[in-house]
């Protein structure tokens, strides 16, 4: 069997049809966006009949959900690596997590689109929901450690902090850190913008800074 990418025909080993279909989906997203993904085109690029994808996926949404779930798993791994159990300090590690989020959006733009622009309800796809929860769980764990270092009377809820900082990182990544034509132009880099936003937000919370 063979599958194609950017016009090239490549072979895949027997039993790897699922992976070939997912790669074809990422290629389609990169070229045409989520709207350009169809079951039939993914099958064509994987070098199989239009009926073959049904061996692994119920429909197009299930295929997209599988691609998005892998993206969230990879994001969770990247955030975990960046967090490093809060070393050398929670504030420094937390900022590093934000940069890892931005880096992921740049390194894996098609996966990022599948994760956040497919319009799929996570509740309807168990694997996607679990992977998304794992990625957010890393951020929430980091927020809990960070918040524990803020003086008690003004200590904010860790969940709120995690949601706020997720929104900050996601907003900067989606608007200014993209690796496609949808990226907005700025007089400063997205890394500097995110660093400044984190600094202002964490300072406002009274979180300790530096090592």
mmCIF file with all atom_site columns, C-alpha atoms in Angstrom:
data_model
loop_
_atom_site.group_PDB
_atom_site.id
_atom_site.type_symbol
_atom_site.label_atom_id
_atom_site.label_alt_id
_atom_site.label_comp_id
_atom_site.label_asym_id
_atom_site.label_entity_id
_atom_site.label_seq_id
_atom_site.pdbx_PDB_ins_code
_atom_site.Cartn_x
_atom_site.Cartn_y
_atom_site.Cartn_z
_atom_site.occupancy
_atom_site.B_iso_or_equiv
_atom_site.pdbx_formal_charge
_atom_site.auth_seq_id
_atom_site.auth_comp_id
_atom_site.auth_asym_id
_atom_site.auth_atom_id
_atom_site.pdbx_PDB_model_num
ATOM 1   C CA . UNK A 1 1   ? 0.000   0.000  0.000  1.00 0.00 ? 1   UNK A CA 1
ATOM 2   C CA . UNK A 1 2   ? 1.074   3.635  -0.372 1.00 0.00 ? 2   UNK A CA 1
ATOM 3   C CA . UNK A 1 3   ? 0.027   7.066  0.760  1.00 0.00 ? 3   UNK A CA 1
ATOM 4   C CA . UNK A 1 4   ? 0.852   10.455 -0.651 1.00 0.00 ? 4   UNK A CA 1
ATOM 5   C CA . UNK A 1 5   ? 2.023   13.691 0.905  1.00 0.00 ? 5   UNK A CA 1
ATOM 6   C CA . UNK A 1 6   ? 2.381   16.888 -1.070 1.00 0.00 ? 6   UNK A CA 1
ATOM 7   C CA . UNK A 1 7   ? 2.093   14.881 -4.252 1.00 0.00 ? 7   UNK A CA 1
ATOM 8   C CA . UNK A 1 8   ? 4.673   12.302 -3.225 1.00 0.00 ? 8   UNK A CA 1
ATOM 9   C CA . UNK A 1 9   ? 3.746   8.656  -2.956 1.00 0.00 ? 9   UNK A CA 1
ATOM 10  C CA . UNK A 1 10  ? 5.065   6.868  0.097  1.00 0.00 ? 10  UNK A CA 1
ATOM 11  C CA . UNK A 1 11  ? 4.670   3.322  1.273  1.00 0.00 ? 11  UNK A CA 1
ATOM 12  C CA . UNK A 1 12  ? 3.345   2.291  4.645  1.00 0.00 ? 12  UNK A CA 1
ATOM 13  C CA . UNK A 1 13  ? 3.563   -1.051 6.331  1.00 0.00 ? 13  UNK A CA 1
ATOM 14  C CA . UNK A 1 14  ? 0.552   -3.292 6.668  1.00 0.00 ? 14  UNK A CA 1
ATOM 15  C CA . UNK A 1 15  ? -1.360  -2.357 9.794  1.00 0.00 ? 15  UNK A CA 1
ATOM 16  C CA . UNK A 1 16  ? -0.378  1.321  9.711  1.00 0.00 ? 16  UNK A CA 1
ATOM 17  C CA . UNK A 1 17  ? -3.425  2.523  7.811  1.00 0.00 ? 17  UNK A CA 1
ATOM 18  C CA . UNK A 1 18  ? -4.697  4.378  10.875 1.00 0.00 ? 18  UNK A CA 1
ATOM 19  C CA . UNK A 1 19  ? -1.465  6.375  11.116 1.00 0.00 ? 19  UNK A CA 1
ATOM 20  C CA . UNK A 1 20  ? -1.414  7.009  7.366  1.00 0.00 ? 20  UNK A CA 1
ATOM 21  C CA . UNK A 1 21  ? -4.951  8.400  7.478  1.00 0.00 ? 21  UNK A CA 1
ATOM 22  C CA . UNK A 1 22  ? -4.087  10.641 10.408 1.00 0.00 ? 22  UNK A CA 1
ATOM 23  C CA . UNK A 1 23  ? -0.994  11.963 8.623  1.00 0.00 ? 23  UNK A CA 1
ATOM 24  C CA . UNK A 1 24  ? -3.045  12.585 5.494  1.00 0.00 ? 24  UNK A CA 1
ATOM 25  C CA . UNK A 1 25  ? -5.505  14.532 7.640  1.00 0.00 ? 25  UNK A CA 1
ATOM 26  C CA . UNK A 1 26  ? -2.709  16.701 9.038  1.00 0.00 ? 26  UNK A CA 1
ATOM 27  C CA . UNK A 1 27  ? -1.472  17.364 5.509  1.00 0.00 ? 27  UNK A CA 1
ATOM 28  C CA . UNK A 1 28  ? -4.960  18.396 4.418  1.00 0.00 ? 28  UNK A CA 1
ATOM 29  C CA . UNK A 1 29  ? -5.341  20.719 7.400  1.00 0.00 ? 29  UNK A CA 1
ATOM 30  C CA . UNK A 1 30  ? -1.996  22.295 6.599  1.00 0.00 ? 30  UNK A CA 1
ATOM 31  C CA . UNK A 1 31  ? -3.027  22.894 3.010  1.00 0.00 ? 31  UNK A CA 1
ATOM 32  C CA . UNK A 1 32  ? -6.749  23.667 3.275  1.00 0.00 ? 32  UNK A CA 1
ATOM 33  C CA . UNK A 1 33  ? -7.705  24.004 6.923  1.00 0.00 ? 33  UNK A CA 1
ATOM 34  C CA . UNK A 1 34  ? -10.193 21.836 8.766  1.00 0.00 ? 34  UNK A CA 1
ATOM 35  C CA . UNK A 1 35  ? -12.875 22.510 6.148  1.00 0.00 ? 35  UNK A CA 1
ATOM 36  C CA . UNK A 1 36  ? -10.689 20.828 3.544  1.00 0.00 ? 36  UNK A CA 1
ATOM 37  C CA . UNK A 1 37  ? -10.611 17.486 5.374  1.00 0.00 ? 37  UNK A CA 1
ATOM 38  C CA . UNK A 1 38  ? -12.873 14.826 3.929  1.00 0.00 ? 38  UNK A CA 1
ATOM 39  C CA . UNK A 1 39  ? -12.944 11.101 4.488  1.00 0.00 ? 39  UNK A CA 1
ATOM 40  C CA . UNK A 1 40  ? -12.644 10.466 0.776  1.00 0.00 ? 40  UNK A CA 1
ATOM 41  C CA . UNK A 1 41  ? -9.614  12.735 0.289  1.00 0.00 ? 41  UNK A CA 1
ATOM 42  C CA . UNK A 1 42  ? -7.836  11.313 3.337  1.00 0.00 ? 42  UNK A CA 1
ATOM 43  C CA . UNK A 1 43  ? -8.389  7.821  1.904  1.00 0.00 ? 43  UNK A CA 1
ATOM 44  C CA . UNK A 1 44  ? -7.134  8.883  -1.515 1.00 0.00 ? 44  UNK A CA 1
ATOM 45  C CA . UNK A 1 45  ? -3.955  10.310 -0.032 1.00 0.00 ? 45  UNK A CA 1
ATOM 46  C CA . UNK A 1 46  ? -3.440  7.162  1.979  1.00 0.00 ? 46  UNK A CA 1
ATOM 47  C CA . UNK A 1 47  ? -3.689  5.172  -1.257 1.00 0.00 ? 47  UNK A CA 1
ATOM 48  C CA . UNK A 1 48  ? -6.731  3.142  -0.224 1.00 0.00 ? 48  UNK A CA 1
ATOM 49  C CA . UNK A 1 49  ? -10.352 2.854  -1.246 1.00 0.00 ? 49  UNK A CA 1
ATOM 50  C CA . UNK A 1 50  ? -12.963 5.262  0.080  1.00 0.00 ? 50  UNK A CA 1
ATOM 51  C CA . UNK A 1 51  ? -14.355 2.463  2.239  1.00 0.00 ? 51  UNK A CA 1
ATOM 52  C CA . UNK A 1 52  ? -11.029 1.531  3.875  1.00 0.00 ? 52  UNK A CA 1
ATOM 53  C CA . UNK A 1 53  ? -11.031 4.279  6.568  1.00 0.00 ? 53  UNK A CA 1
ATOM 54  C CA . UNK A 1 54  ? -14.153 2.756  8.112  1.00 0.00 ? 54  UNK A CA 1
ATOM 55  C CA . UNK A 1 55  ? -11.983 -0.051 9.432  1.00 0.00 ? 55  UNK A CA 1
ATOM 56  C CA . UNK A 1 56  ? -10.549 2.429  11.946 1.00 0.00 ? 56  UNK A CA 1
ATOM 57  C CA . UNK A 1 57  ? -12.854 5.442  12.123 1.00 0.00 ? 57  UNK A CA 1
ATOM 58  C CA . UNK A 1 58  ? -16.600 5.797  12.250 1.00 0.00 ? 58  UNK A CA 1
ATOM 59  C CA . UNK A 1 59  ? -16.593 9.045  10.276 1.00 0.00 ? 59  UNK A CA 1
ATOM 60  C CA . UNK A 1 60  ? -14.650 12.208 9.533  1.00 0.00 ? 60  UNK A CA 1
ATOM 61  C CA . UNK A 1 61  ? -15.244 13.603 13.018 1.00 0.00 ? 61  UNK A CA 1
ATOM 62  C CA . UNK A 1 62  ? -13.776 10.529 14.650 1.00 0.00 ? 62  UNK A CA 1
ATOM 63  C CA . UNK A 1 63  ? -10.708 10.826 12.421 1.00 0.00 ? 63  UNK A CA 1
ATOM 64  C CA . UNK A 1 64  ? -10.267 14.493 13.334 1.00 0.00 ? 64  UNK A CA 1
ATOM 65  C CA . UNK A 1 65  ? -10.793 13.678 17.022 1.00 0.00 ? 65  UNK A CA 1
ATOM 66  C CA . UNK A 1 66  ? -8.033  11.067 16.866 1.00 0.00 ? 66  UNK A CA 1
ATOM 67  C CA . UNK A 1 67  ? -5.651  13.580 15.296 1.00 0.00 ? 67  UNK A CA 1
ATOM 68  C CA . UNK A 1 68  ? -6.562  16.195 17.915 1.00 0.00 ? 68  UNK A CA 1
ATOM 69  C CA . UNK A 1 69  ? -6.123  13.699 20.759 1.00 0.00 ? 69  UNK A CA 1
ATOM 70  C CA . UNK A 1 70  ? -2.576  12.913 19.646 1.00 0.00 ? 70  UNK A CA 1
ATOM 71  C CA . UNK A 1 71  ? -1.917  16.644 19.539 1.00 0.00 ? 71  UNK A CA 1
ATOM 72  C CA . UNK A 1 72  ? -3.102  17.102 23.112 1.00 0.00 ? 72  UNK A CA 1
ATOM 73  C CA . UNK A 1 73  ? -0.954  14.176 24.243 1.00 0.00 ? 73  UNK A CA 1
ATOM 74  C CA . UNK A 1 74  ? 2.093   15.750 22.632 1.00 0.00 ? 74  UNK A CA 1
ATOM 75  C CA . UNK A 1 75  ? 1.217   19.111 24.162 1.00 0.00 ? 75  UNK A CA 1
ATOM 76  C CA . UNK A 1 76  ? 0.891   17.492 27.591 1.00 0.00 ? 76  UNK A CA 1
ATOM 77  C CA . UNK A 1 77  ? 4.348   15.945 27.169 1.00 0.00 ? 77  UNK A CA 1
ATOM 78  C CA . UNK A 1 78  ? 5.822   19.300 26.139 1.00 0.00 ? 78  UNK A CA 1
ATOM 79  C CA . UNK A 1 79  ? 4.255   21.109 29.104 1.00 0.00 ? 79  UNK A CA 1
ATOM 80  C CA . UNK A 1 80  ? 5.402   18.417 31.527 1.00 0.00 ? 80  UNK A CA 1
ATOM 81  C CA . UNK A 1 81  ? 8.953   18.673 30.232 1.00 0.00 ? 81  UNK A CA 1
ATOM 82  C CA . UNK A 1 82  ? 8.856   22.454 30.531 1.00 0.00 ? 82  UNK A CA 1
ATOM 83  C CA . UNK A 1 83  ? 7.423   22.407 34.058 1.00 0.00 ? 83  UNK A CA 1
ATOM 84  C CA . UNK A 1 84  ? 10.227  20.210 35.436 1.00 0.00 ? 84  UNK A CA 1
ATOM 85  C CA . UNK A 1 85  ? 8.368   19.814 38.735 1.00 0.00 ? 85  UNK A CA 1
ATOM 86  C CA . UNK A 1 86  ? 8.603   23.556 39.326 1.00 0.00 ? 86  UNK A CA 1
ATOM 87  C CA . UNK A 1 87  ? 12.394  23.833 39.207 1.00 0.00 ? 87  UNK A CA 1
ATOM 88  C CA . UNK A 1 88  ? 14.300  26.068 39.800 1.00 0.00 ? 88  UNK A CA 1
ATOM 89  C CA . UNK A 1 89  ? 11.294  28.016 41.112 1.00 0.00 ? 89  UNK A CA 1
ATOM 90  C CA . UNK A 1 90  ? 7.534   27.824 40.429 1.00 0.00 ? 90  UNK A CA 1
ATOM 91  C CA . UNK A 1 91  ? 7.473   31.276 38.808 1.00 0.00 ? 91  UNK A CA 1
ATOM 92  C CA . UNK A 1 92  ? 10.347  30.532 36.430 1.00 0.00 ? 92  UNK A CA 1
ATOM 93  C CA . UNK A 1 93  ? 8.978   27.093 35.585 1.00 0.00 ? 93  UNK A CA 1
ATOM 94  C CA . UNK A 1 94  ? 5.473   28.472 35.070 1.00 0.00 ? 94  UNK A CA 1
ATOM 95  C CA . UNK A 1 95  ? 6.721   31.004 32.548 1.00 0.00 ? 95  UNK A CA 1
ATOM 96  C CA . UNK A 1 96  ? 8.610   28.182 30.822 1.00 0.00 ? 96  UNK A CA 1
ATOM 97  C CA . UNK A 1 97  ? 5.334   26.273 30.504 1.00 0.00 ? 97  UNK A CA 1
ATOM 98  C CA . UNK A 1 98  ? 3.823   29.264 28.718 1.00 0.00 ? 98  UNK A CA 1
ATOM 99  C CA . UNK A 1 99  ? 6.713   29.359 26.264 1.00 0.00 ? 99  UNK A CA 1
ATOM 100 C CA . UNK A 1 100 ? 6.338   25.614 25.651 1.00 0.00 ? 100 UNK A CA 1
ATOM 101 C CA . UNK A 1 101 ? 2.688   26.172 24.751 1.00 0.00 ? 101 UNK A CA 1
ATOM 102 C CA . UNK A 1 102 ? 3.681   28.842 22.269 1.00 0.00 ? 102 UNK A CA 1
ATOM 103 C CA . UNK A 1 103 ? 6.460   26.676 20.838 1.00 0.00 ? 103 UNK A CA 1
ATOM 104 C CA . UNK A 1 104 ? 4.058   23.796 20.311 1.00 0.00 ? 104 UNK A CA 1
ATOM 105 C CA . UNK A 1 105 ? 1.653   26.001 18.353 1.00 0.00 ? 105 UNK A CA 1
ATOM 106 C CA . UNK A 1 106 ? 4.531   27.020 16.067 1.00 0.00 ? 106 UNK A CA 1
ATOM 107 C CA . UNK A 1 107 ? 6.036   23.553 15.660 1.00 0.00 ? 107 UNK A CA 1
ATOM 108 C CA . UNK A 1 108 ? 2.775   21.703 15.058 1.00 0.00 ? 108 UNK A CA 1
ATOM 109 C CA . UNK A 1 109 ? 0.384   24.167 13.386 1.00 0.00 ? 109 UNK A CA 1
ATOM 110 C CA . UNK A 1 110 ? -1.811  21.517 11.770 1.00 0.00 ? 110 UNK A CA 1
ATOM 111 C CA . UNK A 1 111 ? -2.205  19.617 15.033 1.00 0.00 ? 111 UNK A CA 1
ATOM 112 C CA . UNK A 1 112 ? -2.926  22.880 16.823 1.00 0.00 ? 112 UNK A CA 1
ATOM 113 C CA . UNK A 1 113 ? -5.713  23.650 14.346 1.00 0.00 ? 113 UNK A CA 1
ATOM 114 C CA . UNK A 1 114 ? -7.140  20.140 14.735 1.00 0.00 ? 114 UNK A CA 1
ATOM 115 C CA . UNK A 1 115 ? -7.111  20.532 18.518 1.00 0.00 ? 115 UNK A CA 1
ATOM 116 C CA . UNK A 1 116 ? -8.796  23.921 18.716 1.00 0.00 ? 116 UNK A CA 1
ATOM 117 C CA . UNK A 1 117 ? -10.567 24.666 15.439 1.00 0.00 ? 117 UNK A CA 1
ATOM 118 C CA . UNK A 1 118 ? -12.308 21.398 14.557 1.00 0.00 ? 118 UNK A CA 1
ATOM 119 C CA . UNK A 1 119 ? -15.461 22.321 16.453 1.00 0.00 ? 119 UNK A CA 1
ATOM 120 C CA . UNK A 1 120 ? -15.705 18.833 17.935 1.00 0.00 ? 120 UNK A CA 1
ATOM 121 C CA . UNK A 1 121 ? -17.379 18.395 21.342 1.00 0.00 ? 121 UNK A CA 1
ATOM 122 C CA . UNK A 1 122 ? -14.813 16.710 23.561 1.00 0.00 ? 122 UNK A CA 1
ATOM 123 C CA . UNK A 1 123 ? -17.628 15.030 25.479 1.00 0.00 ? 123 UNK A CA 1
ATOM 124 C CA . UNK A 1 124 ? -18.514 13.063 22.365 1.00 0.00 ? 124 UNK A CA 1
ATOM 125 C CA . UNK A 1 125 ? -15.010 11.661 21.900 1.00 0.00 ? 125 UNK A CA 1
ATOM 126 C CA . UNK A 1 126 ? -13.584 9.957  24.969 1.00 0.00 ? 126 UNK A CA 1
ATOM 127 C CA . UNK A 1 127 ? -9.994  9.806  23.772 1.00 0.00 ? 127 UNK A CA 1
ATOM 128 C CA . UNK A 1 128 ? -10.014 13.486 22.877 1.00 0.00 ? 128 UNK A CA 1
ATOM 129 C CA . UNK A 1 129 ? -11.516 14.443 26.222 1.00 0.00 ? 129 UNK A CA 1
ATOM 130 C CA . UNK A 1 130 ? -8.966  12.415 28.170 1.00 0.00 ? 130 UNK A CA 1
ATOM 131 C CA . UNK A 1 131 ? -6.028  13.834 26.216 1.00 0.00 ? 131 UNK A CA 1
ATOM 132 C CA . UNK A 1 132 ? -7.321  17.396 26.603 1.00 0.00 ? 132 UNK A CA 1
ATOM 133 C CA . UNK A 1 133 ? -7.818  16.891 30.327 1.00 0.00 ? 133 UNK A CA 1
ATOM 134 C CA . UNK A 1 134 ? -4.277  15.549 30.654 1.00 0.00 ? 134 UNK A CA 1
ATOM 135 C CA . UNK A 1 135 ? -2.804  18.619 28.938 1.00 0.00 ? 135 UNK A CA 1
ATOM 136 C CA . UNK A 1 136 ? -4.810  21.023 31.064 1.00 0.00 ? 136 UNK A CA 1
ATOM 137 C CA . UNK A 1 137 ? -3.976  18.936 34.125 1.00 0.00 ? 137 UNK A CA 1
ATOM 138 C CA . UNK A 1 138 ? -0.304  19.809 33.732 1.00 0.00 ? 138 UNK A CA 1
ATOM 139 C CA . UNK A 1 139 ? -1.152  23.498 33.730 1.00 0.00 ? 139 UNK A CA 1
ATOM 140 C CA . UNK A 1 140 ? -3.480  23.135 36.693 1.00 0.00 ? 140 UNK A CA 1
ATOM 141 C CA . UNK A 1 141 ? -0.877  21.243 38.704 1.00 0.00 ? 141 UNK A CA 1
ATOM 142 C CA . UNK A 1 142 ? 1.638   23.978 37.969 1.00 0.00 ? 142 UNK A CA 1
ATOM 143 C CA . UNK A 1 143 ? -0.885  26.628 39.012 1.00 0.00 ? 143 UNK A CA 1
ATOM 144 C CA . UNK A 1 144 ? -1.536  24.820 42.289 1.00 0.00 ? 144 UNK A CA 1
ATOM 145 C CA . UNK A 1 145 ? 2.176   24.852 43.128 1.00 0.00 ? 145 UNK A CA 1
ATOM 146 C CA . UNK A 1 146 ? 2.515   28.488 42.111 1.00 0.00 ? 146 UNK A CA 1
ATOM 147 C CA . UNK A 1 147 ? -0.536  29.566 44.111 1.00 0.00 ? 147 UNK A CA 1
ATOM 148 C CA . UNK A 1 148 ? 0.718   27.749 47.200 1.00 0.00 ? 148 UNK A CA 1
ATOM 149 C CA . UNK A 1 149 ? 3.570   30.290 47.355 1.00 0.00 ? 149 UNK A CA 1
ATOM 150 C CA . UNK A 1 150 ? 1.192   33.274 47.464 1.00 0.00 ? 150 UNK A CA 1
ATOM 151 C CA . UNK A 1 151 ? 0.335   34.594 50.958 1.00 0.00 ? 151 UNK A CA 1
ATOM 152 C CA . UNK A 1 152 ? -2.845  33.003 52.303 1.00 0.00 ? 152 UNK A CA 1
ATOM 153 C CA . UNK A 1 153 ? -5.258  35.978 52.603 1.00 0.00 ? 153 UNK A CA 1
ATOM 154 C CA . UNK A 1 154 ? -4.880  36.922 48.935 1.00 0.00 ? 154 UNK A CA 1
ATOM 155 C CA . UNK A 1 155 ? -4.353  33.456 47.513 1.00 0.00 ? 155 UNK A CA 1
ATOM 156 C CA . UNK A 1 156 ? -6.503  32.982 44.363 1.00 0.00 ? 156 UNK A CA 1
ATOM 157 C CA . UNK A 1 157 ? -8.092  29.661 43.329 1.00 0.00 ? 157 UNK A CA 1
ATOM 158 C CA . UNK A 1 158 ? -5.597  27.556 41.390 1.00 0.00 ? 158 UNK A CA 1
ATOM 159 C CA . UNK A 1 159 ? -8.219  26.610 38.800 1.00 0.00 ? 159 UNK A CA 1
ATOM 160 C CA . UNK A 1 160 ? -8.880  30.277 38.051 1.00 0.00 ? 160 UNK A CA 1
ATOM 161 C CA . UNK A 1 161 ? -5.153  30.947 37.652 1.00 0.00 ? 161 UNK A CA 1
ATOM 162 C CA . UNK A 1 162 ? -4.766  27.946 35.362 1.00 0.00 ? 162 UNK A CA 1
ATOM 163 C CA . UNK A 1 163 ? -7.681  29.077 33.191 1.00 0.00 ? 163 UNK A CA 1
ATOM 164 C CA . UNK A 1 164 ? -6.434  32.664 33.025 1.00 0.00 ? 164 UNK A CA 1
ATOM 165 C CA . UNK A 1 165 ? -2.900  31.701 32.053 1.00 0.00 ? 165 UNK A CA 1
ATOM 166 C CA . UNK A 1 166 ? -4.164  29.129 29.560 1.00 0.00 ? 166 UNK A CA 1
ATOM 167 C CA . UNK A 1 167 ? -6.220  31.904 27.967 1.00 0.00 ? 167 UNK A CA 1
ATOM 168 C CA . UNK A 1 168 ? -3.175  34.168 27.855 1.00 0.00 ? 168 UNK A CA 1
ATOM 169 C CA . UNK A 1 169 ? -0.934  31.557 26.261 1.00 0.00 ? 169 UNK A CA 1
ATOM 170 C CA . UNK A 1 170 ? -3.611  30.397 23.842 1.00 0.00 ? 170 UNK A CA 1
ATOM 171 C CA . UNK A 1 171 ? -4.499  33.938 22.813 1.00 0.00 ? 171 UNK A CA 1
ATOM 172 C CA . UNK A 1 172 ? -0.915  34.889 22.046 1.00 0.00 ? 172 UNK A CA 1
ATOM 173 C CA . UNK A 1 173 ? -0.287  31.596 20.245 1.00 0.00 ? 173 UNK A CA 1
ATOM 174 C CA . UNK A 1 174 ? -3.467  31.795 18.167 1.00 0.00 ? 174 UNK A CA 1
ATOM 175 C CA . UNK A 1 175 ? -3.144  35.451 17.204 1.00 0.00 ? 175 UNK A CA 1
ATOM 176 C CA . UNK A 1 176 ? 0.571   36.123 17.000 1.00 0.00 ? 176 UNK A CA 1
ATOM 177 C CA . UNK A 1 177 ? 2.486   32.848 17.223 1.00 0.00 ? 177 UNK A CA 1
ATOM 178 C CA . UNK A 1 178 ? 0.984   30.888 14.371 1.00 0.00 ? 178 UNK A CA 1
ATOM 179 C CA . UNK A 1 179 ? 3.108   29.405 11.644 1.00 0.00 ? 179 UNK A CA 1
ATOM 180 C CA . UNK A 1 180 ? 0.550   30.169 8.918  1.00 0.00 ? 180 UNK A CA 1
ATOM 181 C CA . UNK A 1 181 ? -0.935  33.170 7.131  1.00 0.00 ? 181 UNK A CA 1
ATOM 182 C CA . UNK A 1 182 ? -3.436  33.800 9.945  1.00 0.00 ? 182 UNK A CA 1
ATOM 183 C CA . UNK A 1 183 ? -0.689  35.186 12.178 1.00 0.00 ? 183 UNK A CA 1
ATOM 184 C CA . UNK A 1 184 ? -1.115  38.852 13.118 1.00 0.00 ? 184 UNK A CA 1
ATOM 185 C CA . UNK A 1 185 ? 1.918   41.103 12.880 1.00 0.00 ? 185 UNK A CA 1
ATOM 186 C CA . UNK A 1 186 ? 3.346   42.782 15.982 1.00 0.00 ? 186 UNK A CA 1
ATOM 187 C CA . UNK A 1 187 ? 6.164   45.255 16.655 1.00 0.00 ? 187 UNK A CA 1
ATOM 188 C CA . UNK A 1 188 ? 7.418   42.708 19.213 1.00 0.00 ? 188 UNK A CA 1
ATOM 189 C CA . UNK A 1 189 ? 7.788   38.940 19.100 1.00 0.00 ? 189 UNK A CA 1
ATOM 190 C CA . UNK A 1 190 ? 5.112   36.659 20.547 1.00 0.00 ? 190 UNK A CA 1
ATOM 191 C CA . UNK A 1 191 ? 7.592   35.328 23.105 1.00 0.00 ? 191 UNK A CA 1
ATOM 192 C CA . UNK A 1 192 ? 8.197   38.825 24.482 1.00 0.00 ? 192 UNK A CA 1
ATOM 193 C CA . UNK A 1 193 ? 4.471   39.544 24.487 1.00 0.00 ? 193 UNK A CA 1
ATOM 194 C CA . UNK A 1 194 ? 3.693   36.378 26.412 1.00 0.00 ? 194 UNK A CA 1
ATOM 195 C CA . UNK A 1 195 ? 6.527   36.961 28.875 1.00 0.00 ? 195 UNK A CA 1
ATOM 196 C CA . UNK A 1 196 ? 5.254   40.482 29.591 1.00 0.00 ? 196 UNK A CA 1
ATOM 197 C CA . UNK A 1 197 ? 1.672   39.257 29.981 1.00 0.00 ? 197 UNK A CA 1
ATOM 198 C CA . UNK A 1 198 ? 2.719   36.549 32.423 1.00 0.00 ? 198 UNK A CA 1
ATOM 199 C CA . UNK A 1 199 ? 4.862   38.995 34.384 1.00 0.00 ? 199 UNK A CA 1
ATOM 200 C CA . UNK A 1 200 ? 2.017   41.499 34.749 1.00 0.00 ? 200 UNK A CA 1
ATOM 201 C CA . UNK A 1 201 ? -0.534  38.830 35.624 1.00 0.00 ? 201 UNK A CA 1
ATOM 202 C CA . UNK A 1 202 ? 1.598   36.967 38.161 1.00 0.00 ? 202 UNK A CA 1
ATOM 203 C CA . UNK A 1 203 ? 2.807   40.193 39.732 1.00 0.00 ? 203 UNK A CA 1
ATOM 204 C CA . UNK A 1 204 ? -0.805  41.256 40.139 1.00 0.00 ? 204 UNK A CA 1
ATOM 205 C CA . UNK A 1 205 ? -1.518  38.013 41.961 1.00 0.00 ? 205 UNK A CA 1
ATOM 206 C CA . UNK A 1 206 ? 1.412   38.560 44.285 1.00 0.00 ? 206 UNK A CA 1
ATOM 207 C CA . UNK A 1 207 ? 3.189   35.444 43.062 1.00 0.00 ? 207 UNK A CA 1
ATOM 208 C CA . UNK A 1 208 ? 6.910   35.273 43.890 1.00 0.00 ? 208 UNK A CA 1
ATOM 209 C CA . UNK A 1 209 ? 9.246   35.825 40.958 1.00 0.00 ? 209 UNK A CA 1
ATOM 210 C CA . UNK A 1 210 ? 12.718  34.597 40.131 1.00 0.00 ? 210 UNK A CA 1
ATOM 211 C CA . UNK A 1 211 ? 14.630  31.561 41.395 1.00 0.00 ? 211 UNK A CA 1
#
